[in-house]
PDB file of C-alpha atoms in Angstrom:
ATOM      1  CA  MET H 475     201.593  93.742  30.507  1.00 38.00           C
ATOM      2  CA  ASP H 476     199.757  95.420  26.600  1.00 46.00           C
ATOM      3  CA  ARG H 477     198.568  91.307  25.028  1.00 55.00           C
ATOM      4  CA  LEU H 478     199.213  92.032  21.269  1.00 56.00           C
ATOM      5  CA  GLU H 479     196.321  89.069  20.632  1.00 68.00           C
ATOM      6  CA  ASP H 480     193.044  89.633  21.287  1.00 75.00           C
ATOM      7  CA  GLU H 481     191.960  87.865  24.062  1.00 79.00           C
ATOM      8  CA  GLY H 482     187.974  88.471  23.610  1.00 78.00           C
ATOM      9  CA  ARG H 483     185.380  88.303  26.528  1.00 78.00           C
ATOM     10  CA  PHE H 484     188.341  87.588  28.998  1.00 82.00           C
ATOM     11  CA  ARG H 485     189.199  90.868  29.408  1.00 78.00           C
ATOM     12  CA  VAL H 486     186.544  92.353  30.943  1.00 82.00           C
ATOM     13  CA  THR H 487     185.521  88.720  33.131  1.00 88.00           C
ATOM     14  CA  PHE H 488     189.216  87.473  33.508  1.00 86.00           C
ATOM     15  CA  ASP H 489     187.407  83.793  33.568  1.00 89.00           C
ATOM     16  CA  GLU H 490     188.827  81.434  31.444  1.00 84.00           C
ATOM     17  CA  GLY H 491     186.330  80.021  30.012  1.00 86.00           C
ATOM     18  CA  ASP H 492     185.532  83.475  28.251  1.00 84.00           C
ATOM     19  CA  LEU H 493     189.078  83.904  26.934  1.00 80.00           C
ATOM     20  CA  PHE H 494     188.581  84.205  22.537  1.00 78.00           C
ATOM     21  CA  ALA H 495     185.221  84.408  22.913  1.00 81.00           C
ATOM     22  CA  PHE H 496     183.177  87.858  20.929  1.00 79.00           C
ATOM     23  CA  ARG H 497     179.346  89.260  21.199  1.00 76.00           C
ATOM     24  CA  THR H 498     177.324  87.754  17.941  1.00 77.00           C
ATOM     25  CA  PRO H 499     175.503  89.980  15.934  1.00 80.00           C
ATOM     26  CA  SER H 500     172.213  89.682  15.498  1.00 86.00           C
ATOM     27  CA  LEU H 501     171.822  88.062  11.377  1.00 92.00           C
ATOM     28  CA  LEU H 502     168.857  90.703  10.816  1.00 93.00           C
ATOM     29  CA  ASN H 503     170.399  91.944   7.400  1.00 93.00           C
ATOM     30  CA  VAL H 504     173.498  90.186   8.194  1.00 94.00           C
ATOM     31  CA  VAL H 505     174.372  90.250   4.352  1.00 94.00           C
ATOM     32  CA  LEU H 506     174.950  93.511   3.946  1.00 91.00           C
ATOM     33  CA  THR H 507     176.583  93.589   7.284  1.00 89.00           C
ATOM     34  CA  GLY H 508     180.385  92.348   6.386  1.00 86.00           C
ATOM     35  CA  PRO H 509     182.776  92.727   6.971  1.00 86.00           C
ATOM     36  CA  TRP H 510     182.471  89.565   8.732  1.00 88.00           C
ATOM     37  CA  GLY H 511     183.926  88.719  12.512  1.00 83.00           C
ATOM     38  CA  HIS H 512     184.673  90.010  15.846  1.00 76.00           C
ATOM     39  CA  SER H 513     188.242  92.226  13.196  1.00 74.00           C
ATOM     40  CA  GLY H 514     186.387  92.177   9.857  1.00 79.00           C
ATOM     41  CA  ALA H 515     188.724  89.749   8.431  1.00 80.00           C
ATOM     42  CA  TYR H 516     186.353  88.169   6.132  1.00 85.00           C
ATOM     43  CA  ASP H 517     185.433  90.300   3.591  1.00 87.00           C
ATOM     44  CA  THR H 518     182.468  87.504   2.159  1.00 92.00           C
ATOM     45  CA  LEU H 519     179.314  86.213   4.561  1.00 95.00           C
ATOM     46  CA  GLU H 520     180.594  82.809   2.112  1.00 96.00           C
ATOM     47  CA  ALA H 521     184.320  83.006   3.460  1.00 92.00           C
ATOM     48  CA  VAL H 522     183.076  83.053   7.288  1.00 91.00           C
ATOM     49  CA  VAL H 523     180.806  80.703   6.803  1.00 94.00           C
ATOM     50  CA  ARG H 524     183.378  78.175   5.909  1.00 94.00           C
ATOM     51  CA  HIS H 525     185.454  79.652   8.473  1.00 90.00           C
ATOM     52  CA  HIS H 526     183.530  78.369  11.359  1.00 89.00           C
ATOM     53  CA  LEU H 527     182.504  74.941   9.946  1.00 94.00           C
ATOM     54  CA  SER H 528     185.995  74.060  10.882  1.00 90.00           C
ATOM     55  CA  PRO H 529     186.726  76.413  12.991  1.00 85.00           C
ATOM     56  CA  ARG H 530     190.428  74.508  14.390  1.00 83.00           C
ATOM     57  CA  LYS H 531     191.824  74.378  10.865  1.00 85.00           C
ATOM     58  CA  SER H 532     190.847  77.735   9.618  1.00 83.00           C
ATOM     59  CA  LEU H 533     192.781  78.675  11.880  1.00 80.00           C
ATOM     60  CA  HIS H 534     195.515  77.516  10.785  1.00 76.00           C
ATOM     61  CA  SER H 535     195.501  78.349   7.361  1.00 76.00           C
ATOM     62  CA  TYR H 536     194.189  81.922   7.922  1.00 74.00           C
ATOM     63  CA  GLY H 537     196.257  84.969   6.347  1.00 65.00           C
ATOM     64  CA  ALA H 538     196.097  88.178   6.839  1.00 54.00           C
ATOM     65  CA  ALA H 539     197.304  88.636   3.315  1.00 51.00           C
ATOM     66  CA  GLY H 540     193.732  89.625   2.025  1.00 57.00           C
ATOM     67  CA  LEU H 541     193.072  92.306   3.883  1.00 61.00           C
ATOM     68  CA  PRO H 542     193.952  95.944   2.215  1.00 66.00           C
ATOM     69  CA  GLU H 543     197.215  97.854   2.982  1.00 72.00           C
ATOM     70  CA  LEU H 544     195.548 100.764   5.573  1.00 75.00           C
ATOM     71  CA  GLY H 545     196.230 104.755   5.256  1.00 81.00           C
ATOM     72  CA  GLU H 546     196.721 106.558   8.099  1.00 84.00           C
ATOM     73  CA  VAL H 547     195.378 104.747  10.935  1.00 84.00           C
ATOM     74  CA  ILE H 548     194.038 108.013  13.493  1.00 85.00           C
ATOM     75  CA  GLU H 549     194.437 106.622  17.508  1.00 84.00           C
ATOM     76  CA  GLN H 550     192.559 108.105  20.420  1.00 82.00           C
ATOM     77  CA  THR H 551     194.724 109.150  23.217  1.00 82.00           C
ATOM     78  CA  GLY H 552     192.879 112.259  25.969  1.00 82.00           C
ATOM     79  CA  ALA H 553     193.634 115.553  27.611  1.00 80.00           C
ATOM     80  CA  GLY H 554     191.963 116.015  31.091  1.00 82.00           C
ATOM     81  CA  SER H 555     188.560 115.712  29.573  1.00 84.00           C
ATOM     82  CA  LYS H 556     188.804 116.055  26.087  1.00 86.00           C
ATOM     83  CA  LEU H 557     189.288 113.515  23.763  1.00 86.00           C
ATOM     84  CA  ILE H 558     191.888 114.387  20.428  1.00 86.00           C
ATOM     85  CA  PHE H 559     192.362 112.513  17.772  1.00 88.00           C
ATOM     86  CA  ARG H 560     195.068 112.424  15.665  1.00 88.00           C
ATOM     87  CA  PHE H 561     196.999 110.434  12.626  1.00 89.00           C
ATOM     88  CA  MET H 562     199.454 108.061  14.903  1.00 88.00           C
ATOM     89  CA  ASN H 563     202.200 108.150  16.045  1.00 84.00           C
ATOM     90  CA  PRO H 564     204.762 106.172  13.238  1.00 84.00           C
ATOM     91  CA  ALA H 565     206.796 105.013  16.735  1.00 83.00           C
ATOM     92  CA  ARG H 566     204.016 102.836  17.221  1.00 83.00           C
ATOM     93  CA  ARG H 567     202.762 101.993  13.947  1.00 84.00           C
ATOM     94  CA  GLU H 568     204.774  99.558  13.972  1.00 82.00           C
ATOM     95  CA  ALA H 569     203.438  97.607  16.314  1.00 80.00           C
ATOM     96  CA  PHE H 570     199.519  98.054  15.771  1.00 79.00           C
ATOM     97  CA  ASP H 571     200.580  96.747  11.786  1.00 78.00           C
ATOM     98  CA  ARG H 572     202.320  93.013  13.345  1.00 76.00           C
ATOM     99  CA  ARG H 573     198.215  92.362  15.164  1.00 72.00           C
ATOM    100  CA  ASP H 574     197.572  90.960  11.556  1.00 65.00           C
ATOM    101  CA  SER H 575     199.711  88.446  11.807  1.00 71.00           C
ATOM    102  CA  TRP H 576     200.854  87.964  15.480  1.00 72.00           C
ATOM    103  CA  VAL H 577     197.720  85.341  15.525  1.00 69.00           C
ATOM    104  CA  GLN H 578     200.308  83.169  13.086  1.00 72.00           C
ATOM    105  CA  SER H 579     203.670  83.966  13.295  1.00 78.00           C
ATOM    106  CA  SER H 580     203.008  81.990  17.156  1.00 79.00           C
ATOM    107  CA  ALA H 581     202.629  78.354  16.983  1.00 82.00           C
ATOM    108  CA  GLU H 582     201.619  78.675  20.647  1.00 83.00           C
ATOM    109  CA  LEU H 583     199.554  80.880  20.282  1.00 81.00           C
ATOM    110  CA  ARG H 584     197.371  79.841  17.448  1.00 81.00           C
ATOM    111  CA  ASN H 585     196.889  76.469  19.740  1.00 84.00           C
ATOM    112  CA  ARG H 586     195.859  78.470  23.055  1.00 82.00           C
ATOM    113  CA  ILE H 587     192.975  79.432  20.644  1.00 80.00           C
ATOM    114  CA  ALA H 588     191.911  76.952  19.374  1.00 83.00           C
ATOM    115  CA  GLY H 589     192.196  75.184  22.938  1.00 82.00           C
ATOM    116  CA  ALA H 590     189.492  77.662  23.691  1.00 82.00           C
ATOM    117  CA  ASN H 591     187.364  76.689  21.170  1.00 82.00           C
ATOM    118  CA  VAL H 592     183.743  74.654  21.238  1.00 80.00           C
ATOM    119  CA  LEU H 593     183.342  74.755  18.246  1.00 82.00           C
ATOM    120  CA  GLU H 594     182.585  71.053  16.050  1.00 87.00           C
ATOM    121  CA  ALA H 595     183.291  71.249  12.866  1.00 90.00           C
ATOM    122  CA  VAL H 596     180.866  70.474  10.684  1.00 94.00           C
ATOM    123  CA  ASP H 597     180.458  68.527   6.614  1.00 95.00           C
ATOM    124  CA  LEU H 598     178.368  70.334   4.404  1.00 96.00           C
ATOM    125  CA  THR H 599     178.406  70.172   0.532  1.00 97.00           C
ATOM    126  CA  ASP H 600     178.839  73.287  -2.023  1.00 97.00           C
ATOM    127  CA  ARG H 601     175.188  72.864  -1.841  1.00 98.00           C
ATOM    128  CA  GLU H 602     173.889  72.909   1.422  1.00 98.00           C
ATOM    129  CA  ILE H 603     176.594  75.879   2.307  1.00 97.00           C
ATOM    130  CA  ASP H 604     174.193  77.698  -1.305  1.00 98.00           C
ATOM    131  CA  GLN H 605     171.355  76.852   0.659  1.00 98.00           C
ATOM    132  CA  LEU H 606     172.803  77.768   4.282  1.00 97.00           C
ATOM    133  CA  LEU H 607     173.625  81.339   2.262  1.00 98.00           C
ATOM    134  CA  ALA H 608     169.464  81.845   0.891  1.00 98.00           C
ATOM    135  CA  PHE H 609     168.694  81.535   4.278  1.00 97.00           C
ATOM    136  CA  LEU H 610     170.972  84.202   5.620  1.00 97.00           C
ATOM    137  CA  ASP H 611     169.703  86.427   3.015  1.00 96.00           C
ATOM    138  CA  THR H 612     166.625  85.763   3.119  1.00 96.00           C
ATOM    139  CA  LEU H 613     166.685  86.882   6.792  1.00 96.00           C
ATOM    140  CA  THR H 614     167.292  90.379   5.415  1.00 94.00           C
ATOM    141  CA  ASP H 615     165.062  93.483   5.638  1.00 92.00           C
ATOM    142  CA  PRO H 616     163.652  94.397   1.746  1.00 88.00           C
ATOM    143  CA  ASP H 617     163.852  97.897   3.339  1.00 86.00           C
ATOM    144  CA  PHE H 618     167.261  97.787   4.289  1.00 85.00           C
ATOM    145  CA  ARG H 619     168.389  96.961   0.894  1.00 83.00           C
ATOM    146  CA  ASP H 620     167.622 100.620  -0.654  1.00 81.00           C
ATOM    147  CA  ARG H 621     167.872 103.307   2.519  1.00 78.00           C
ATOM    148  CA  ARG H 622     168.174 106.296  -0.613  1.00 79.00           C
ATOM    149  CA  ASP H 623     164.750 107.515   0.762  1.00 80.00           C
ATOM    150  CA  LEU H 624     166.907 108.372   3.575  1.00 80.00           C
ATOM    151  CA  VAL H 625     169.852 111.269   2.386  1.00 79.00           C
ATOM    152  CA  PRO H 626     168.216 114.446   2.446  1.00 80.00           C
ATOM    153  CA  ALA H 627     167.996 116.628   0.074  1.00 78.00           C
ATOM    154  CA  ARG H 628     170.392 119.162   1.640  1.00 78.00           C
ATOM    155  CA  VAL H 629     173.300 119.374   4.434  1.00 78.00           C
ATOM    156  CA  PRO H 630     173.860 122.472   6.552  1.00 80.00           C
ATOM    157  CA  SER H 631     177.647 122.439   4.470  1.00 77.00           C
ATOM    158  CA  GLY H 632     175.811 123.403   1.314  1.00 74.00           C
ATOM    159  CA  LEU H 633     177.030 120.383  -0.765  1.00 73.00           C
ATOM    160  CA  MET H 634     173.681 117.894  -2.368  1.00 71.00           C
ATOM    161  CA  PRO H 635     174.894 115.039  -0.954  1.00 65.00           C
ATOM    162  CA  GLN H 636     175.101 111.633  -3.466  1.00 68.00           C
ATOM    163  CA  PRO H 637     173.038 108.783  -2.737  1.00 63.00           C
ATOM    164  CA  PRO H 638     174.703 105.761  -1.843  1.00 61.00           C
ATOM    165  CA  PRO H 639     175.034 102.912  -4.618  1.00 63.00           C
ATOM    166  CA  LEU H 640     171.937 100.682  -4.388  1.00 61.00           C
ATOM    167  CA  GLN H 641     172.879  97.100  -2.337  1.00 57.00           C
ATOM    168  CA  ALA H 642     173.403  93.909  -4.624  1.00 55.00           C
ATOM    169  CA  GLN H 643     170.098  91.392  -4.095  1.00 51.00           C
TER     170      GLN H 643
END
């Protein structure tokens, strides 16, 4: 059965202890690697930190309203041994769009996710959260903030590449 919810590592191991468990990425350069969360649902590092302070409460109050509207969605399919990338069929698009609000529309699913959570709520003041964010910023490689030196002067198409904007300090 194809479920709309993302059951995390359980989809690989079929171990109920892995329900809604997701890989934790490295904290190296974490301030520069947004959006955050396993699905990119948080557009600021502070938002994902606050979520993890009280994950059960955050789950019940989460809304996908902050997510940007999607334009065309590209899906991967195949024929024989050839991969094909194409715009999603409009008949499938409605179900795809429902994925962003599916959890919030189902109290049963929210309760399953909350029940699988092993993180206890932590009370931090705004000052302590600011200190935690400052600590996370110290894990940023200074050379990673400005990668303009990696932009080539020319590319095979002959177009002149534009350097990316400098990351905020």
